[in-house]
Coordinates of C-alpha atoms in Angstrom, one line a residue:
X1 CA -7.1 -13.8 -11.2
X2 CA -6.7 -13.0 -14.9
X3 CA -3.6 -12.9 -17.1
X4 CA -3.2 -9.1 -16.7
X5 CA -3.2 -9.3 -12.9
X6 CA -0.8 -12.2 -13.0
X7 CA 1.6 -10.3 -15.3
X8 CA 1.6 -7.4 -12.8
X9 CA 2.9 -9.7 -10.2
X10 CA 5.6 -11.1 -12.5
X11 CA 6.6 -7.6 -13.5
X12 CA 7.4 -6.5 -9.9
X13 CA 11.1 -5.8 -9.6
X14 CA 12.7 -9.1 -8.5
X15 CA 15.3 -7.4 -6.3
X16 CA 12.5 -5.5 -4.5
X17 CA 10.6 -8.7 -3.9
X18 CA 13.8 -10.3 -2.5
X19 CA 14.3 -7.3 -0.2
X20 CA 10.7 -7.7 1.1
X21 CA 11.4 -11.3 1.8
X22 CA 14.4 -10.3 4.0
X23 CA 17.2 -11.1 1.6
X24 CA 20.1 -8.6 1.6
X25 CA 20.8 -7.8 -2.0
X26 CA 24.0 -6.1 -3.0
X27 CA 25.3 -5.7 -6.5
X28 CA 22.6 -8.0 -7.8
X29 CA 23.6 -10.8 -5.5
X30 CA 22.8 -12.2 -2.1
X31 CA 23.4 -15.3 0.0
X32 CA 21.2 -18.1 -1.3
X33 CA 18.6 -19.0 1.4
X34 CA 18.0 -22.5 -0.2
X35 CA 21.4 -24.0 0.8
X36 CA 24.2 -23.3 3.3
X37 CA 25.7 -20.4 1.4
X38 CA 28.6 -18.2 2.4
X39 CA 29.6 -16.6 -0.9
X40 CA 26.5 -14.8 -2.2
X41 CA 25.7 -17.3 -5.0
X42 CA 22.1 -16.2 -5.7
X43 CA 22.3 -13.8 -8.6
X44 CA 19.5 -11.5 -9.9
X45 CA 19.0 -10.5 -13.5
X46 CA 17.3 -7.1 -13.7
X47 CA 16.9 -7.4 -17.5
X48 CA 15.1 -10.8 -17.2
X49 CA 13.6 -10.0 -13.8
X50 CA 14.7 -13.4 -12.5
X51 CA 17.0 -15.1 -10.0
X52 CA 19.3 -18.1 -10.2
X53 CA 21.7 -19.8 -7.9
X54 CA 24.8 -21.1 -9.6
X55 CA 25.4 -23.6 -6.7
X56 CA 22.1 -25.3 -6.0
X57 CA 20.5 -24.5 -9.3
X58 CA 17.2 -22.9 -8.1
X59 CA 15.8 -20.3 -10.5
X60 CA 12.6 -18.4 -11.4
X61 CA 10.8 -15.2 -11.2
X62 CA 9.0 -13.2 -8.5
X63 CA 6.2 -15.7 -7.8
X64 CA 8.7 -18.6 -7.7
X65 CA 10.9 -16.8 -5.2
X66 CA 8.0 -16.2 -2.8
X67 CA 6.8 -19.8 -3.1
X68 CA 10.2 -21.1 -2.3
X69 CA 11.1 -18.7 0.4
X70 CA 7.8 -18.8 2.3
X71 CA 6.8 -22.3 1.4
X72 CA 3.5 -21.1 -0.1
X73 CA 1.4 -22.5 -2.9
X74 CA 1.0 -20.6 -6.1
X75 CA -2.2 -18.8 -5.2
X76 CA -1.0 -18.0 -1.7
X77 CA 2.3 -16.6 -3.1
X78 CA 0.4 -14.4 -5.6
X79 CA -1.8 -13.1 -2.8
X80 CA 1.2 -12.4 -0.6
X81 CA 2.8 -10.4 -3.4
X82 CA -0.4 -8.5 -4.1
X83 CA -0.8 -7.6 -0.4
X84 CA 2.8 -6.5 0.0
X85 CA 2.5 -4.2 -3.0
X86 CA -1.1 -3.1 -2.8
X87 CA -2.1 -4.7 -6.1
X88 CA -5.8 -5.4 -6.6
X89 CA -6.2 -9.1 -7.5
X90 CA -9.8 -9.9 -6.8
X91 CA -13.1 -8.0 -6.7
X92 CA -14.7 -7.8 -3.3
X93 CA -18.2 -6.8 -2.1
X94 CA -19.1 -6.8 1.6
X95 CA -22.7 -7.9 0.6
X96 CA -22.3 -10.8 -1.8
X97 CA -26.0 -11.0 -2.5
X98 CA -25.7 -7.6 -4.2
X99 CA -22.8 -8.6 -6.4
X100 CA -23.1 -8.2 -10.1
X101 CA -20.7 -8.1 -13.0
X102 CA -20.4 -4.4 -13.5
X103 CA -16.9 -3.1 -14.2
X104 CA -17.3 0.4 -12.8
X105 CA -17.3 1.3 -9.1
X106 CA -20.8 1.9 -7.7
X107 CA -20.2 4.4 -5.0
X108 CA -23.9 4.5 -3.9
X109 CA -23.5 1.0 -2.4
X110 CA -20.8 2.1 0.0
X111 CA -21.4 5.8 0.8
X112 CA -23.8 4.9 3.6
X113 CA -21.1 3.0 5.5
X114 CA -19.0 6.2 5.9
X115 CA -21.9 8.6 6.8
X116 CA -21.8 7.4 10.4
X117 CA -18.5 5.5 10.8
X118 CA -18.5 2.8 13.4
X119 CA -15.5 1.0 14.9
X120 CA -15.7 -2.4 16.4
X121 CA -13.3 -3.5 19.2
X122 CA -10.8 -5.0 16.7
X123 CA -10.7 -1.7 14.7
X124 CA -10.3 0.4 17.9
X125 CA -7.4 -1.7 19.1
X126 CA -5.7 -1.6 15.7
X127 CA -6.1 2.2 15.2
X128 CA -5.8 3.5 18.8
X129 CA -3.7 1.0 20.7
X130 CA -1.5 -0.5 18.0
X131 CA -1.2 2.6 15.7
X132 CA -1.8 5.3 18.4
X133 CA -3.6 7.5 15.9
X134 CA -5.3 10.8 16.8
X135 CA -9.1 10.3 16.9
X136 CA -9.5 13.5 14.9
X137 CA -7.5 11.8 12.0
X138 CA -9.7 8.7 12.2
X139 CA -12.8 10.9 11.9
X140 CA -11.4 13.0 9.1
X141 CA -10.5 9.8 7.1
X142 CA -14.0 8.4 7.9
X143 CA -12.6 5.0 8.8
X144 CA -15.3 2.4 9.7
X145 CA -15.4 -1.4 10.3
X146 CA -17.6 -4.5 9.8
X147 CA -17.5 -8.3 10.1
X148 CA -18.1 -10.8 7.4
X149 CA -20.3 -13.8 7.7
X150 CA -17.4 -15.8 9.1
X151 CA -16.9 -13.2 11.8
X152 CA -13.7 -11.9 10.3
X153 CA -13.2 -8.2 11.3
X154 CA -12.4 -5.7 8.5
X155 CA -11.4 -2.1 8.5
X156 CA -12.9 -0.1 5.7
X157 CA -11.0 2.8 4.3
X158 CA -12.7 5.2 1.8
X159 CA -10.8 6.8 -1.1
X160 CA -12.2 10.1 -2.2
X161 CA -11.3 12.5 -5.0
X162 CA -10.5 16.1 -4.1
X163 CA -14.2 17.0 -3.9
X164 CA -15.0 14.2 -1.4
X165 CA -16.7 12.1 -4.1
X166 CA -16.2 8.4 -3.1
X167 CA -14.1 6.6 -5.8
X168 CA -12.9 3.5 -4.0
X169 CA -12.8 1.4 -0.9
X170 CA -10.0 -0.6 0.7
X171 CA -11.0 -3.5 3.1
X172 CA -8.2 -4.4 5.4
X173 CA -8.2 -7.8 7.3
X174 CA -7.7 -7.1 11.0
X175 CA -6.7 -10.7 11.8
X176 CA -2.9 -10.7 12.0
X177 CA -1.2 -12.9 9.5
X178 CA -4.5 -13.8 7.7
X179 CA -4.7 -13.7 3.9
X180 CA -5.8 -11.8 2.0
X181 CA -4.7 -8.7 3.8
X182 CA -6.6 -6.4 1.5
X183 CA -9.7 -6.6 -0.7
X184 CA -11.4 -4.1 -3.0
X185 CA -14.8 -3.6 -4.4
X186 CA -15.4 -4.1 -8.1
X187 CA -14.0 -1.1 -10.1
X188 CA -12.5 0.6 -7.0
X189 CA -10.0 3.4 -7.9
X190 CA -7.5 3.2 -5.0
X191 CA -4.7 5.3 -6.4
X192 CA -3.8 8.5 -4.4
X193 CA -5.2 8.5 -0.9
X194 CA -6.5 11.5 1.1
X195 CA -6.9 13.9 -1.9
X196 CA -9.4 16.1 0.0
X197 CA -6.5 17.4 2.1
X198 CA -5.4 19.4 -0.9
X199 CA -8.3 21.8 -0.3
X200 CA -6.7 22.7 3.1
X201 CA -3.3 23.7 1.7
X202 CA -2.2 27.3 1.5
X203 CA 0.5 28.6 -0.9
X204 CA 4.0 27.7 0.5
X205 CA 2.7 24.9 2.8
X206 CA 4.3 21.4 3.0
X207 CA 2.6 18.3 1.7
X208 CA 4.1 15.0 2.7
X209 CA 3.9 12.0 0.3
X210 CA 3.7 8.7 2.2
X211 CA 3.6 5.0 1.2
X212 CA 0.2 3.6 2.0
X213 CA -2.7 4.6 4.2
X214 CA -1.0 3.6 7.5
X215 CA 1.9 6.0 7.0
X216 CA -0.6 8.7 5.9
X217 CA -2.6 8.3 9.1
X218 CA 0.6 8.5 11.2
X219 CA 1.8 11.6 9.3
X220 CA -1.6 13.3 9.8
X221 CA -1.5 12.3 13.5
X222 CA 1.9 13.9 13.8
X223 CA 0.3 17.2 12.7
X224 CA 1.3 17.3 9.0
X225 CA -0.8 17.4 5.8
X226 CA -0.2 14.3 3.8
X227 CA -1.4 12.1 0.9
X228 CA -0.4 8.5 0.2
X229 CA 0.5 6.5 -2.9
X230 CA -0.5 2.8 -2.2
X231 CA 2.2 1.0 -4.2
X232 CA 5.9 1.3 -3.3
X233 CA 6.9 -0.7 -6.3
X234 CA 5.5 1.0 -9.4
X235 CA 4.4 4.6 -10.0
X236 CA 1.6 4.2 -12.5
X237 CA 0.9 6.6 -15.4
X238 CA -2.3 7.6 -13.8
X239 CA -0.6 8.5 -10.5
X240 CA 2.1 10.4 -12.4
X241 CA -0.5 12.5 -14.3
X242 CA -2.3 13.3 -11.0
X243 CA 0.9 14.3 -9.3
X244 CA 1.8 16.5 -12.2
X245 CA -1.6 18.2 -12.0
X246 CA -1.1 18.8 -8.3
X247 CA 2.4 20.2 -8.9
X248 CA 1.2 22.6 -11.6
X249 CA -1.9 23.7 -9.8
X250 CA -0.7 24.3 -6.2
X251 CA 2.2 26.4 -5.1
X252 CA 3.3 24.0 -2.3
X253 CA 6.4 22.1 -1.2
X254 CA 6.6 18.3 -1.5
X255 CA 8.4 16.2 1.2
X256 CA 8.9 12.5 1.8
X257 CA 10.2 9.9 4.2
X258 CA 11.0 7.0 1.9
X259 CA 10.6 3.5 3.4
X260 CA 14.0 2.0 4.4
X261 CA 14.0 -0.6 1.7
X262 CA 14.7 -0.9 -2.0
X263 CA 11.0 -0.4 -3.1
X264 CA 10.8 2.7 -1.0
X265 CA 14.0 4.1 -2.6
X266 CA 12.6 3.3 -6.0
X267 CA 9.4 5.1 -5.4
X268 CA 11.2 8.2 -4.2
X269 CA 13.4 8.3 -7.3
X270 CA 10.3 7.9 -9.5
X271 CA 8.5 10.7 -7.7
X272 CA 11.6 12.8 -8.0
X273 CA 11.3 12.6 -11.8
X274 CA 7.8 14.1 -11.5
X275 CA 8.5 16.4 -8.6
X276 CA 12.1 17.7 -9.0
X277 CA 11.9 19.8 -5.8
X278 CA 10.8 16.8 -3.7
X279 CA 12.6 17.0 -0.3
X280 CA 13.9 13.8 1.2
X281 CA 13.8 13.1 4.9
X282 CA 15.9 10.2 6.3
X283 CA 14.3 7.7 8.7
X284 CA 16.3 6.7 11.8
X285 CA 18.3 3.4 11.2
X286 CA 16.0 1.4 13.4
X287 CA 12.7 2.4 11.6
X288 CA 11.5 0.8 8.4
X289 CA 8.7 3.3 7.6
X290 CA 7.1 6.5 9.0
X291 CA 4.5 4.5 10.9
X292 CA 7.2 2.9 13.0
X293 CA 9.0 6.2 13.4
X294 CA 5.8 7.8 14.6
X295 CA 5.2 5.0 17.1
X296 CA 8.7 5.3 18.6
X297 CA 8.2 9.1 18.9
X298 CA 4.9 8.9 20.7

């Protein structure tokens, strides 16, 4: 992990991190989880991106909060933050013997994995039993699977540009609770997911914007056309420019079901700046994201 990656974790909005940890933040305060608190003594500084309890004295930033709340070490806390916000920390290659120190993504090493996608038992359980996805969606997305030398099952998700050129790969750990949850090959460009669907849109049609691949698969399985933005915390300049290009090039309508948390609301507001006509749909109170809504409806 280099200094740049570490800084990305420290720059994650502190209140968004607190919400993901299950703390109920209101007016920059919440009950302190580190002592028997009844008067919301844990305070958040948005300007400093930090927290402090004026009773028990704990204080720190995003990584410190995760370490203390979850009882994790520094590296584990960093990996948890990265996994929760789809931030790439480490380079990953499913064939370590082929690894070299290139900085650009070598699509030729991975294209063959998606020519004839294969799903192991763990992947099939995850996609069809847990997520209840339409098999046609799984085929369209060219999802495949593999196991590493330790026998850990991984789901491989390809990222393509609009012309179906492979630009990145996301590897998802299928062992529940295991870390890291995600790993990426060297130089992978995992920004906007499912860009080839733009070729299927007709003028006036609806395009849903989702948060992450799982929500996108659920939206596609529900019969809608959708793309996904992997991070619910920060809309990067690269994603902004690509969304502006889509907005200016296609005469379509943009819709979104924001996640029911602070990061989801933040992402919607950032997208609304780029897409002023973005239509908001409200999730039911008992659903945290569209994947959960889809599961309850099927």
